[in-house]
PDB file of C-alpha atoms and ligand atoms in Angstrom:
ATOM      1  CA  MET A   1       0.000   0.000   0.000  1.00  0.00           C
ATOM      2  CA  PRO A   2       1.360   3.432  -0.858  1.00  0.00           C
ATOM      3  CA  ILE A   3       2.647   5.818   1.749  1.00  0.00           C
ATOM      4  CA  GLN A   4      -0.106   8.201   2.838  1.00  0.00           C
ATOM      5  CA  GLY A   5       1.025   9.561   6.187  1.00  0.00           C
ATOM      6  CA  PHE A   6       4.084  11.274   7.647  1.00  0.00           C
ATOM      7  CA  LEU A   7       4.741  11.110  11.401  1.00  0.00           C
ATOM      8  CA  PHE A   8       7.098  13.736  12.796  1.00  0.00           C
ATOM      9  CA  ASP A   9       9.033  13.794  16.023  1.00  0.00           C
ATOM     10  CA  LEU A  10       9.075  17.301  17.547  1.00  0.00           C
ATOM     11  CA  ASP A  11      12.266  17.959  19.535  1.00  0.00           C
ATOM     12  CA  GLY A  12      15.159  18.128  17.073  1.00  0.00           C
ATOM     13  CA  VAL A  13      13.001  17.705  13.950  1.00  0.00           C
ATOM     14  CA  ILE A  14      10.511  20.593  13.954  1.00  0.00           C
ATOM     15  CA  VAL A  15      12.321  22.788  16.509  1.00  0.00           C
ATOM     16  CA  ASP A  16      15.748  22.683  18.095  1.00  0.00           C
ATOM     17  CA  THR A  17      14.483  22.025  21.606  1.00  0.00           C
ATOM     18  CA  ALA A  18      16.834  19.012  21.780  1.00  0.00           C
ATOM     19  CA  ILE A  19      19.553  21.506  22.722  1.00  0.00           C
ATOM     20  CA  PHE A  20      17.321  23.015  25.444  1.00  0.00           C
ATOM     21  CA  HIS A  21      16.758  19.548  26.939  1.00  0.00           C
ATOM     22  CA  TYR A  22      20.536  19.040  26.982  1.00  0.00           C
ATOM     23  CA  GLN A  23      21.208  22.441  28.569  1.00  0.00           C
ATOM     24  CA  ALA A  24      18.610  21.879  31.297  1.00  0.00           C
ATOM     25  CA  TRP A  25      19.756  18.312  32.086  1.00  0.00           C
ATOM     26  CA  ARG A  26      23.385  19.449  32.107  1.00  0.00           C
ATOM     27  CA  ARG A  27      22.539  22.262  34.515  1.00  0.00           C
ATOM     28  CA  LEU A  28      20.841  19.718  36.770  1.00  0.00           C
ATOM     29  CA  ALA A  29      23.774  17.285  36.596  1.00  0.00           C
ATOM     30  CA  ASN A  30      26.228  20.123  37.321  1.00  0.00           C
ATOM     31  CA  SER A  31      24.159  21.095  40.376  1.00  0.00           C
ATOM     32  CA  LEU A  32      24.578  17.472  41.554  1.00  0.00           C
ATOM     33  CA  GLY A  33      28.347  17.551  40.985  1.00  0.00           C
ATOM     34  CA  PHE A  34      28.911  15.873  37.622  1.00  0.00           C
ATOM     35  CA  ASP A  35      28.774  16.686  33.900  1.00  0.00           C
ATOM     36  CA  LEU A  36      27.011  15.263  30.846  1.00  0.00           C
ATOM     37  CA  SER A  37      28.816  14.931  27.520  1.00  0.00           C
ATOM     38  CA  GLU A  38      27.144  15.488  24.154  1.00  0.00           C
ATOM     39  CA  GLU A  39      27.733  11.836  23.412  1.00  0.00           C
ATOM     40  CA  PHE A  40      25.841  10.766  26.539  1.00  0.00           C
ATOM     41  CA  ASN A  41      23.101  13.234  25.635  1.00  0.00           C
ATOM     42  CA  GLU A  42      22.517  11.386  22.339  1.00  0.00           C
ATOM     43  CA  THR A  43      21.327   8.410  24.374  1.00  0.00           C
ATOM     44  CA  LEU A  44      18.686  10.579  26.080  1.00  0.00           C
ATOM     45  CA  LYS A  45      17.012  11.850  22.913  1.00  0.00           C
ATOM     46  CA  GLY A  46      13.489  10.514  22.540  1.00  0.00           C
ATOM     47  CA  VAL A  47      13.577   9.104  26.080  1.00  0.00           C
ATOM     48  CA  SER A  48      10.915  10.235  28.575  1.00  0.00           C
ATOM     49  CA  ARG A  49      11.623  12.745  31.349  1.00  0.00           C
ATOM     50  CA  THR A  50      11.570  10.196  34.181  1.00  0.00           C
ATOM     51  CA  GLU A  51      13.611   7.623  32.288  1.00  0.00           C
ATOM     52  CA  SER A  52      16.126  10.331  31.306  1.00  0.00           C
ATOM     53  CA  LEU A  53      16.522  11.328  34.965  1.00  0.00           C
ATOM     54  CA  ASP A  54      17.052   7.696  35.987  1.00  0.00           C
ATOM     55  CA  ARG A  55      19.769   7.314  33.339  1.00  0.00           C
ATOM     56  CA  ILE A  56      21.436  10.589  34.374  1.00  0.00           C
ATOM     57  CA  LEU A  57      21.459   9.679  38.074  1.00  0.00           C
ATOM     58  CA  ALA A  58      22.909   6.241  37.250  1.00  0.00           C
ATOM     59  CA  HIS A  59      25.543   7.967  35.088  1.00  0.00           C
ATOM     60  CA  GLY A  60      26.465  10.172  38.083  1.00  0.00           C
ATOM     61  CA  GLY A  61      26.472   7.174  40.443  1.00  0.00           C
ATOM     62  CA  LEU A  62      23.568   8.528  42.512  1.00  0.00           C
ATOM     63  CA  THR A  63      20.635   6.684  44.049  1.00  0.00           C
ATOM     64  CA  LEU A  64      17.925   9.005  45.340  1.00  0.00           C
ATOM     65  CA  PRO A  65      14.459   8.555  46.860  1.00  0.00           C
ATOM     66  CA  GLU A  66      11.405   9.017  44.606  1.00  0.00           C
ATOM     67  CA  THR A  67      10.412  12.286  46.312  1.00  0.00           C
ATOM     68  CA  ARG A  68      13.814  13.819  45.529  1.00  0.00           C
ATOM     69  CA  LYS A  69      13.667  12.518  41.972  1.00  0.00           C
ATOM     70  CA  THR A  70      10.281  14.188  41.485  1.00  0.00           C
ATOM     71  CA  GLU A  71      11.763  17.488  42.725  1.00  0.00           C
ATOM     72  CA  LEU A  72      14.709  17.165  40.348  1.00  0.00           C
ATOM     73  CA  ALA A  73      12.506  16.351  37.350  1.00  0.00           C
ATOM     74  CA  THR A  74      10.360  19.397  38.150  1.00  0.00           C
ATOM     75  CA  GLN A  75      13.456  21.585  38.495  1.00  0.00           C
ATOM     76  CA  LYS A  76      14.775  20.432  35.119  1.00  0.00           C
ATOM     77  CA  ASN A  77      11.408  21.001  33.490  1.00  0.00           C
ATOM     78  CA  ASN A  78      11.192  24.527  34.932  1.00  0.00           C
ATOM     79  CA  TRP A  79      14.638  25.374  33.520  1.00  0.00           C
ATOM     80  CA  TYR A  80      13.621  23.829  30.203  1.00  0.00           C
ATOM     81  CA  LEU A  81      10.360  25.814  30.094  1.00  0.00           C
ATOM     82  CA  GLU A  82      12.263  29.043  30.740  1.00  0.00           C
ATOM     83  CA  LEU A  83      14.142  28.387  27.478  1.00  0.00           C
ATOM     84  CA  VAL A  84      10.973  27.300  25.641  1.00  0.00           C
ATOM     85  CA  SER A  85       9.074  30.415  26.735  1.00  0.00           C
ATOM     86  CA  ARG A  86      11.342  32.562  24.551  1.00  0.00           C
ATOM     87  CA  MET A  87      10.564  30.565  21.388  1.00  0.00           C
ATOM     88  CA  THR A  88       8.696  32.075  18.452  1.00  0.00           C
ATOM     89  CA  PRO A  89       7.786  30.885  14.927  1.00  0.00           C
ATOM     90  CA  ALA A  90      11.305  32.025  13.938  1.00  0.00           C
ATOM     91  CA  ASP A  91      12.608  28.972  15.843  1.00  0.00           C
ATOM     92  CA  ILE A  92      11.003  26.501  13.446  1.00  0.00           C
ATOM     93  CA  LEU A  93      13.934  24.606  11.916  1.00  0.00           C
ATOM     94  CA  PRO A  94      15.052  25.415   8.345  1.00  0.00           C
ATOM     95  CA  GLY A  95      13.041  23.675   5.642  1.00  0.00           C
ATOM     96  CA  VAL A  96      10.143  22.625   7.890  1.00  0.00           C
ATOM     97  CA  THR A  97       7.582  25.167   6.674  1.00  0.00           C
ATOM     98  CA  ALA A  98       8.375  24.623   2.986  1.00  0.00           C
ATOM     99  CA  PHE A  99       8.291  20.835   3.421  1.00  0.00           C
ATOM    100  CA  PHE A 100       4.905  21.001   5.161  1.00  0.00           C
ATOM    101  CA  SER A 101       3.546  23.023   2.211  1.00  0.00           C
ATOM    102  CA  GLN A 102       4.673  20.229  -0.149  1.00  0.00           C
ATOM    103  CA  VAL A 103       3.130  17.608   2.139  1.00  0.00           C
ATOM    104  CA  GLU A 104      -0.205  19.389   2.236  1.00  0.00           C
ATOM    105  CA  ALA A 105      -0.238  19.918  -1.538  1.00  0.00           C
ATOM    106  CA  ALA A 106       0.451  16.188  -2.023  1.00  0.00           C
ATOM    107  CA  GLY A 107      -2.531  15.279   0.193  1.00  0.00           C
ATOM    108  CA  ILE A 108      -0.359  13.382   2.664  1.00  0.00           C
ATOM    109  CA  ARG A 109      -1.701  13.251   6.223  1.00  0.00           C
ATOM    110  CA  THR A 110       0.494  14.374   9.110  1.00  0.00           C
ATOM    111  CA  GLY A 111       0.908  13.344  12.713  1.00  0.00           C
ATOM    112  CA  LEU A 112       3.104  14.439  15.594  1.00  0.00           C
ATOM    113  CA  GLY A 113       4.741  11.566  17.473  1.00  0.00           C
ATOM    114  CA  SER A 114       6.526  12.995  20.500  1.00  0.00           C
ATOM    115  CA  VAL A 115       7.235  11.621  23.948  1.00  0.00           C
ATOM    116  CA  SER A 116       7.223  15.174  25.351  1.00  0.00           C
ATOM    117  CA  LYS A 117       4.512  16.315  27.736  1.00  0.00           C
ATOM    118  CA  ASN A 118       5.314  19.868  26.625  1.00  0.00           C
ATOM    119  CA  ALA A 119       4.600  19.210  22.938  1.00  0.00           C
ATOM    120  CA  ARG A 120       1.332  21.170  22.689  1.00  0.00           C
ATOM    121  CA  LEU A 121       2.843  24.117  24.531  1.00  0.00           C
ATOM    122  CA  ILE A 122       5.741  24.209  22.062  1.00  0.00           C
ATOM    123  CA  LEU A 123       3.483  23.862  19.006  1.00  0.00           C
ATOM    124  CA  ASP A 124       1.387  26.753  20.330  1.00  0.00           C
ATOM    125  CA  GLN A 125       4.487  28.856  20.926  1.00  0.00           C
ATOM    126  CA  ILE A 126       5.765  28.361  17.343  1.00  0.00           C
ATOM    127  CA  GLY A 127       2.324  28.654  15.726  1.00  0.00           C
ATOM    128  CA  MET A 128       2.179  25.055  14.439  1.00  0.00           C
ATOM    129  CA  MET A 129      -0.762  23.710  16.438  1.00  0.00           C
ATOM    130  CA  ASP A 130      -2.852  23.375  13.267  1.00  0.00           C
ATOM    131  CA  ALA A 131      -0.083  21.856  11.142  1.00  0.00           C
ATOM    132  CA  PHE A 132      -0.863  18.263  12.217  1.00  0.00           C
ATOM    133  CA  ASP A 133      -3.929  16.119  11.565  1.00  0.00           C
ATOM    134  CA  VAL A 134      -3.251  14.196  14.772  1.00  0.00           C
ATOM    135  CA  ILE A 135      -1.064  14.860  17.809  1.00  0.00           C
ATOM    136  CA  ILE A 136       0.313  12.032  19.930  1.00  0.00           C
ATOM    137  CA  ASP A 137       2.384  13.379  22.817  1.00  0.00           C
ATOM    138  CA  GLY A 138       3.720  12.279  26.187  1.00  0.00           C
ATOM    139  CA  THR A 139       0.288  12.675  27.791  1.00  0.00           C
ATOM    140  CA  LYS A 140      -1.205   9.998  25.510  1.00  0.00           C
ATOM    141  CA  ILE A 141       1.295   7.177  25.820  1.00  0.00           C
ATOM    142  CA  ALA A 142       2.481   4.773  28.504  1.00  0.00           C
ATOM    143  CA  LYS A 143       5.871   3.898  27.009  1.00  0.00           C
ATOM    144  CA  GLY A 144       8.555   6.208  25.600  1.00  0.00           C
ATOM    145  CA  LYS A 145      10.723   5.503  22.560  1.00  0.00           C
ATOM    146  CA  PRO A 146      12.237   3.049  21.605  1.00  0.00           C
ATOM    147  CA  ASP A 147       8.837   1.461  22.248  1.00  0.00           C
ATOM    148  CA  PRO A 148       6.796   1.915  19.048  1.00  0.00           C
ATOM    149  CA  GLU A 149       3.608   2.942  20.926  1.00  0.00           C
ATOM    150  CA  VAL A 150       3.752   6.646  20.018  1.00  0.00           C
ATOM    151  CA  PHE A 151       4.041   5.969  16.278  1.00  0.00           C
ATOM    152  CA  LEU A 152       1.577   3.063  16.230  1.00  0.00           C
ATOM    153  CA  LYS A 153      -0.989   5.348  17.900  1.00  0.00           C
ATOM    154  CA  GLY A 154      -0.194   8.072  15.374  1.00  0.00           C
ATOM    155  CA  ALA A 155      -0.775   5.717  12.440  1.00  0.00           C
ATOM    156  CA  ALA A 156      -3.973   4.364  14.022  1.00  0.00           C
ATOM    157  CA  GLU A 157      -5.357   7.864  14.625  1.00  0.00           C
ATOM    158  CA  LEU A 158      -4.623   8.728  10.999  1.00  0.00           C
ATOM    159  CA  GLY A 159      -6.548   5.600  10.000  1.00  0.00           C
ATOM    160  CA  LEU A 160      -3.462   4.147   8.304  1.00  0.00           C
ATOM    161  CA  SER A 161      -1.426   0.985   8.698  1.00  0.00           C
ATOM    162  CA  PRO A 162       2.158   1.438   9.980  1.00  0.00           C
ATOM    163  CA  SER A 163       3.684   0.598   6.591  1.00  0.00           C
ATOM    164  CA  GLN A 164       1.694   3.457   5.041  1.00  0.00           C
ATOM    165  CA  CYS A 165       3.503   5.958   7.280  1.00  0.00           C
ATOM    166  CA  VAL A 166       7.037   7.370   7.197  1.00  0.00           C
ATOM    167  CA  VAL A 167       8.628   8.537  10.454  1.00  0.00           C
ATOM    168  CA  PHE A 168      10.917  11.602  10.684  1.00  0.00           C
ATOM    169  CA  GLU A 169      13.278  11.392  13.663  1.00  0.00           C
ATOM    170  CA  ASP A 170      16.503  12.839  15.088  1.00  0.00           C
ATOM    171  CA  ALA A 171      16.923  10.253  17.859  1.00  0.00           C
ATOM    172  CA  VAL A 172      18.452   6.791  17.807  1.00  0.00           C
ATOM    173  CA  ALA A 173      15.622   5.654  20.125  1.00  0.00           C
ATOM    174  CA  GLY A 174      13.057   7.173  17.738  1.00  0.00           C
ATOM    175  CA  ILE A 175      14.456   5.394  14.682  1.00  0.00           C
ATOM    176  CA  GLU A 176      14.351   2.139  16.638  1.00  0.00           C
ATOM    177  CA  ALA A 177      10.742   2.820  17.706  1.00  0.00           C
ATOM    178  CA  ALA A 178       9.680   3.375  14.086  1.00  0.00           C
ATOM    179  CA  ARG A 179      11.526   0.305  12.861  1.00  0.00           C
ATOM    180  CA  ARG A 180       9.929  -1.809  15.580  1.00  0.00           C
ATOM    181  CA  GLY A 181       6.567  -0.422  14.435  1.00  0.00           C
ATOM    182  CA  GLY A 182       7.307  -1.446  10.830  1.00  0.00           C
ATOM    183  CA  MET A 183       7.648   2.082   9.444  1.00  0.00           C
ATOM    184  CA  PRO A 184      10.257   3.465   7.036  1.00  0.00           C
ATOM    185  CA  THR A 185      12.392   6.219   8.570  1.00  0.00           C
ATOM    186  CA  VAL A 186      13.983   9.511   7.594  1.00  0.00           C
ATOM    187  CA  GLY A 187      16.740  10.423  10.049  1.00  0.00           C
ATOM    188  CA  ILE A 188      17.438  14.116  10.626  1.00  0.00           C
ATOM    189  CA  GLY A 189      21.061  14.461  11.688  1.00  0.00           C
ATOM    190  CA  SER A 190      24.269  12.560  11.134  1.00  0.00           C
ATOM    191  CA  PRO A 191      24.519   9.204   9.282  1.00  0.00           C
ATOM    192  CA  ALA A 192      27.241   8.221  11.781  1.00  0.00           C
ATOM    193  CA  VAL A 193      24.684   8.465  14.618  1.00  0.00           C
ATOM    194  CA  LEU A 194      21.440   7.438  12.889  1.00  0.00           C
ATOM    195  CA  THR A 195      22.894   4.275  11.420  1.00  0.00           C
ATOM    196  CA  ASP A 196      19.573   2.396  11.189  1.00  0.00           C
ATOM    197  CA  ALA A 197      17.541   5.062   9.356  1.00  0.00           C
ATOM    198  CA  ASP A 198      16.488   4.331   5.758  1.00  0.00           C
ATOM    199  CA  LEU A 199      17.580   7.818   4.670  1.00  0.00           C
ATOM    200  CA  VAL A 200      19.582  10.410   6.642  1.00  0.00           C
ATOM    201  CA  ILE A 201      19.559  14.129   5.858  1.00  0.00           C
ATOM    202  CA  PRO A 202      20.970  17.082   7.816  1.00  0.00           C
ATOM    203  CA  SER A 203      17.621  18.935   7.822  1.00  0.00           C
ATOM    204  CA  LEU A 204      14.309  19.051   5.932  1.00  0.00           C
ATOM    205  CA  GLU A 205      15.773  21.706   3.623  1.00  0.00           C
ATOM    206  CA  ARG A 206      15.839  20.544   0.019  1.00  0.00           C
ATOM    207  CA  LEU A 207      14.004  17.289   0.819  1.00  0.00           C
ATOM    208  CA  THR A 208      11.280  16.482  -1.703  1.00  0.00           C
ATOM    209  CA  ILE A 209       8.189  14.346  -1.275  1.00  0.00           C
ATOM    210  CA  ALA A 210       9.468  12.157  -4.125  1.00  0.00           C
ATOM    211  CA  ASP A 211      12.635  11.382  -2.097  1.00  0.00           C
ATOM    212  CA  VAL A 212      10.465  10.180   0.768  1.00  0.00           C
ATOM    213  CA  LEU A 213       7.951   8.233  -1.292  1.00  0.00           C
ATOM    214  CA  ALA A 214      10.853   6.376  -2.901  1.00  0.00           C
ATOM    215  CA  LEU A 215      11.508   4.658   0.431  1.00  0.00           C
ATOM    216  CA  ALA A 216      10.134   1.168   0.036  1.00  0.00           C
ATOM    217  CA  PRO A 217       7.638   0.193   2.719  1.00  0.00           C
ATOM    218  CA  VAL A 218       9.365  -2.068   5.211  1.00  0.00           C
ATOM    219  CA  SER A 219       8.050  -5.041   7.063  1.00  0.00           C
ATOM    220  CA  ARG A 220      10.077  -5.829  10.124  1.00  0.00           C
ATOM    221  CA  ALA A 221       9.565  -8.045  13.092  1.00  0.00           C
TER     222      ALA A 221
HETATM  223  C1  BG6 B 301      11.569  13.968  23.763  1.00  0.00           C
HETATM  224  C2  BG6 B 301      12.976  14.470  23.923  1.00  0.00           C
HETATM  225  O1  BG6 B 301      11.014  14.542  22.622  1.00  0.00           O
HETATM  226  O2  BG6 B 301      10.777  14.331  24.883  1.00  0.00           O
HETATM  227  C3  BG6 B 301      13.574  13.987  25.239  1.00  0.00           C
HETATM  228  O3  BG6 B 301      13.780  13.997  22.847  1.00  0.00           O
HETATM  229  C4  BG6 B 301      12.649  14.378  26.387  1.00  0.00           C
HETATM  230  O4  BG6 B 301      14.850  14.559  25.410  1.00  0.00           O
HETATM  231  C5  BG6 B 301      11.252  13.832  26.139  1.00  0.00           C
HETATM  232  O5  BG6 B 301      13.136  13.855  27.630  1.00  0.00           O
HETATM  233  C6  BG6 B 301      10.262  14.236  27.240  1.00  0.00           C
HETATM  234  O6  BG6 B 301      10.076  15.618  27.185  1.00  0.00           O
HETATM  235  P1  BG6 B 301       9.339  16.483  28.290  1.00  0.00           P
HETATM  236  O7  BG6 B 301       9.146  17.818  27.585  1.00  0.00           O
HETATM  237  O8  BG6 B 301       8.033  15.816  28.589  1.00  0.00           O
HETATM  238  O9  BG6 B 301      10.221  16.564  29.486  1.00  0.00           O
HETATM  239 MG1   MG B 302      13.751  14.287  18.857  1.00  0.00          MG
END
């Protein structure tokens, strides 16, 4: 069946909030007495807030009670939201708006597939709330990426089968989630990092619908 839907991750694909997540987590780690490298940060992309905190605390060799962990997650989110609150439509990543115009003209349906609980706030801030036919965010799912839940729900809400949808992702965990869901993937970033994506591009600039539709539907276990 032909591809009829595109599912987009948010952080790092539509807007560069991936860097804000890193800055806020790094600030938190520094306040606890250790640092986070960019390389370690790659492993956090697409991972939920609570799971990210668990991985960061393990990385720093800390074991903390749940109450303290809740405080730390809230602190990180407050720092993150401070950065997000300054965003405007000018923060939409290069090529996104033009690509969405092509997608709409081609009659392809669109979904957001993000693990973030702040996704709607960000879409509102950048004026893209109406750009998606369906929005699946961190408030609608039980499992973060690399579990395929977020993308399977996106496809289902679009009324499409997984193999009719292409996923656009900047995270290793997100590419894995899409693959586990049986969806072809376009990686946004570096081919050295996104080794399992079907196609890797630095940004949506210059990407054409034809490039994406040329990706053969995949069927994976
Ligand atoms: C993902 C990000 O989109 O959302 C992760 O890649 C982040 O870095 C996750 O942890 C959860 O986001 P939030 O906004 O709910 O803390
Ligand atoms: Mg992302």
